XYZ file of N, CA and C in Angstrom:
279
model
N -6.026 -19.410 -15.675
C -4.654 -18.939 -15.622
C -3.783 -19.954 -14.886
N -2.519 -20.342 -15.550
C -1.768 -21.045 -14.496
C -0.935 -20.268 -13.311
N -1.898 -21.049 -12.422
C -0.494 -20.748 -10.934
C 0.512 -21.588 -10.544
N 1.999 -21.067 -10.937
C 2.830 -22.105 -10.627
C 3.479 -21.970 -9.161
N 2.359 -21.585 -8.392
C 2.680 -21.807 -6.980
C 1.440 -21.618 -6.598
N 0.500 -22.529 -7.019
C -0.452 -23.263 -6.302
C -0.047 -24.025 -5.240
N -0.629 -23.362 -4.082
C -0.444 -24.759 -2.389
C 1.142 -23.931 -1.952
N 1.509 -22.849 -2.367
C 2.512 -22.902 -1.218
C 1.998 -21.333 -0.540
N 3.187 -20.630 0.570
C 2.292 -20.044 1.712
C 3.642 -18.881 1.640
N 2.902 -17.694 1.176
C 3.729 -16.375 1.482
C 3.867 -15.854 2.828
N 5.293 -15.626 3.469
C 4.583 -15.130 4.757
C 5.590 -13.798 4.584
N 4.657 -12.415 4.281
C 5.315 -11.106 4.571
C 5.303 -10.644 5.438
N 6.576 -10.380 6.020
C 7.127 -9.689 7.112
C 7.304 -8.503 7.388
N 6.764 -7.494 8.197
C 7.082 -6.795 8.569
C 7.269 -5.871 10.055
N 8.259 -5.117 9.774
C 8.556 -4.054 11.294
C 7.410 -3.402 11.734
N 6.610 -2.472 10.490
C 5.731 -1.485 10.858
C 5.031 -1.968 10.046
N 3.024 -1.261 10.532
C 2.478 -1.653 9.493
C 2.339 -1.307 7.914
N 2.990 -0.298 7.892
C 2.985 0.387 6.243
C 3.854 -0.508 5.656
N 5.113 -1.241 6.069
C 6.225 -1.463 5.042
C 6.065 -2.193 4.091
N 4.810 -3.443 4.117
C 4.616 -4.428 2.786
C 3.805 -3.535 2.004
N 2.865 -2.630 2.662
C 2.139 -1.894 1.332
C 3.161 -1.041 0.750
N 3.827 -0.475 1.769
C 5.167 0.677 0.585
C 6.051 -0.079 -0.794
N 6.630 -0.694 0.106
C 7.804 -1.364 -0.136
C 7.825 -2.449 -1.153
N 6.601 -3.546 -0.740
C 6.372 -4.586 -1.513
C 5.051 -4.929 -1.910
N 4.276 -4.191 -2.359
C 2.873 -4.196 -2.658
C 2.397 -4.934 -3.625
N 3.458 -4.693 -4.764
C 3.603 -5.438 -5.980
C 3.551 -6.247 -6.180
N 4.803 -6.805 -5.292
C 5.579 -7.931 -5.159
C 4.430 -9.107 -4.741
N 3.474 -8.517 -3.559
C 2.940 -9.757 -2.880
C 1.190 -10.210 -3.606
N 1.029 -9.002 -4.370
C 0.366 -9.071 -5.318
C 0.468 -9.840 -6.478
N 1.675 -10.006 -7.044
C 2.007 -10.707 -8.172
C 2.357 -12.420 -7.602
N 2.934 -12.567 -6.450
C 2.783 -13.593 -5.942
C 1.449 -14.427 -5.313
N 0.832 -13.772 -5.278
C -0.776 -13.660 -4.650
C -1.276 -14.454 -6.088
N -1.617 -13.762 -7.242
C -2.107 -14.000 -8.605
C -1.392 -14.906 -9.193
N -0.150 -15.358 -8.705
C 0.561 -16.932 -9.058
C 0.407 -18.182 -8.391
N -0.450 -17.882 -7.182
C -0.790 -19.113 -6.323
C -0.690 -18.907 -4.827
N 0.014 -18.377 -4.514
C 0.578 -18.417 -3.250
C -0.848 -17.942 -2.583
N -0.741 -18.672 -0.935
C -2.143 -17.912 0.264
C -1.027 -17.034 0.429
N -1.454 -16.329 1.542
C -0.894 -15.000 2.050
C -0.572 -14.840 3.271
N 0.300 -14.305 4.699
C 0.365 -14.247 5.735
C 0.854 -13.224 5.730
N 0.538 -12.177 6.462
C 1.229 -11.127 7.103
C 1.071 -10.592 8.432
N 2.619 -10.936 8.801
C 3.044 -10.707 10.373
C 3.778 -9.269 10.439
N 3.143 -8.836 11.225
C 4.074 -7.409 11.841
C 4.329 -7.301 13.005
N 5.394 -6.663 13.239
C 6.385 -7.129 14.606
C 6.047 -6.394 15.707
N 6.005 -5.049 15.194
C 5.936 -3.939 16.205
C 4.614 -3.378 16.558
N 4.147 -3.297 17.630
C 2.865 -2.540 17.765
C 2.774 -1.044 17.191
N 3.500 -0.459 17.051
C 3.104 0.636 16.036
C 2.727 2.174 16.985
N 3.079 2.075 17.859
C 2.792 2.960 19.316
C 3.039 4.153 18.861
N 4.436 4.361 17.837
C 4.924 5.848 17.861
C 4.884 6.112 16.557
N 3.313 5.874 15.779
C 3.492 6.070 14.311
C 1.314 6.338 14.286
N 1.404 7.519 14.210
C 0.325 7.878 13.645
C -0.109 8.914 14.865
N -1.683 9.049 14.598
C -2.353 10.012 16.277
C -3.219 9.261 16.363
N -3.578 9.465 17.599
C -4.919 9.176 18.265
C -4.862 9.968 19.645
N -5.670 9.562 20.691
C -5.433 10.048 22.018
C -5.253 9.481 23.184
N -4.544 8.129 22.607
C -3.919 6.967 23.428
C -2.549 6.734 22.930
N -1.891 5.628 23.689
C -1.284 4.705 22.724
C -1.899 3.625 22.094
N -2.943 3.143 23.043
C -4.262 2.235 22.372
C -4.563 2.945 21.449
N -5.289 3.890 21.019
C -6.062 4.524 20.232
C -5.186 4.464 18.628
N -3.549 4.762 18.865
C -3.168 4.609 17.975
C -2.663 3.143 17.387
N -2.819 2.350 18.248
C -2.183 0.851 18.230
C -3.119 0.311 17.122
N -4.729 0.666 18.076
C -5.724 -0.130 17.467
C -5.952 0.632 15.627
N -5.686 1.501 15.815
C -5.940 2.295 13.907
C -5.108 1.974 13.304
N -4.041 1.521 13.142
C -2.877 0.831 12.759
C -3.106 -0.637 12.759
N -3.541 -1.234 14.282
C -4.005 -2.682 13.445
C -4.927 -2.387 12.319
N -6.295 -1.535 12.459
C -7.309 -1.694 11.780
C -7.002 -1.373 10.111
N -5.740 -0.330 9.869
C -5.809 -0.386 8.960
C -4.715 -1.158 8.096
N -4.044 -1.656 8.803
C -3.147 -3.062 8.575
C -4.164 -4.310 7.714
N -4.976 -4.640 8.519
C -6.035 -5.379 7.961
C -6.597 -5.125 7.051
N -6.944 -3.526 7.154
C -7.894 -3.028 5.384
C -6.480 -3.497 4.252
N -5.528 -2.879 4.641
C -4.288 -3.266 3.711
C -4.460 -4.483 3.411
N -4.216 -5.827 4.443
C -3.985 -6.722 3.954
C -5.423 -7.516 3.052
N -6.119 -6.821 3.524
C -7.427 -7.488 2.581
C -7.764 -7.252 1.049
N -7.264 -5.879 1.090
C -7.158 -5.368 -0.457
C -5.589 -5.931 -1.280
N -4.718 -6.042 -0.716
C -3.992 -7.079 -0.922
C -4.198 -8.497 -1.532
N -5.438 -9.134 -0.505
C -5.920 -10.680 -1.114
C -4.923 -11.666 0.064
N -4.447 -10.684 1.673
C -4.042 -11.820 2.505
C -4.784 -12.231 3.160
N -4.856 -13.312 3.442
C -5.841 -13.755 4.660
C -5.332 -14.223 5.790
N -4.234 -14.137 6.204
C -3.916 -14.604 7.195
C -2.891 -13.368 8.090
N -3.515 -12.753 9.365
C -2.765 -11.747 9.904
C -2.353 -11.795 11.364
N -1.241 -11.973 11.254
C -0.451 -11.455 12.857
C 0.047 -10.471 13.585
N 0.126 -10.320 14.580
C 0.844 -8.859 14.944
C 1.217 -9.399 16.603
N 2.334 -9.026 16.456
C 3.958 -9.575 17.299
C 3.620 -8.818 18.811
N 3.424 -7.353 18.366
C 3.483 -6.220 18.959
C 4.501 -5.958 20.003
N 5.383 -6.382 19.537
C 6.272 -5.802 20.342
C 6.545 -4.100 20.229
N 7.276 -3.254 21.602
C 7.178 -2.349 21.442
C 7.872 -1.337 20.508
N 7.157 -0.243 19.518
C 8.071 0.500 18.671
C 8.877 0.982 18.803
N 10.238 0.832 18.072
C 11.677 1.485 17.864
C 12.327 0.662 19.682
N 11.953 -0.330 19.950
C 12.465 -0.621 20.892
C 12.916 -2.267 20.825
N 12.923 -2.999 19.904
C 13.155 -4.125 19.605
C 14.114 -4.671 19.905
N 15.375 -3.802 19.851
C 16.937 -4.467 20.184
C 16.886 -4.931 21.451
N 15.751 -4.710 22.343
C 16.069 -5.261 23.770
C 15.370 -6.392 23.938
N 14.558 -7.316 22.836
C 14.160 -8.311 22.559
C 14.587 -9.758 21.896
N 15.905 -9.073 21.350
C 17.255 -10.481 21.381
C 17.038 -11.050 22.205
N 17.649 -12.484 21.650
C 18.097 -13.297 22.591
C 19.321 -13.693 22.922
């Protein structure tokens, strides 16, 4: 199959960890199967989005399943910012 973006480097961004699987799943999929490697950075640690019986507890299930996401995806490359959730505006510069 031709990839006419062989050698260049997707980097999807996101706030939370759900938003590239909601939002752009498709998208990074179809770019994925045209060439592109993959990066996905997420900003926010994810503190006030799911349960557990921490804020660790929920941080870490959210990374973990950030990663299942991005693997079934086809990214290989993952970051996480973690800055704190819904609290970002005080992280301007």
């Amino acid at each position: 199959m031709w990839k006419p973006h062989q050698g260049k480097v997707l980097a999807a961004i996101q706030a939370h960890c759900d938003d590239i699987p909601i939002f752009a799943g498709g998208t990074v999929l179809k770019l994925l199967d045209e060439g592109y490697s993959g990066v996905l950075i997420t900003m926010s640690n994810d503190s006030m989005a799911g349960t557990g019986s921490s804020i660790g507890a929920i941080v870490l299930k959210n990374e973990q399943d950030t990663k299942e996401a991005a693997r079934r995806l086809g990214i290989t490359e993952i970051y996480f910012l973690n800055y704190p959730n819904h609290n970002m505006d005080s992280c301007r510069s």
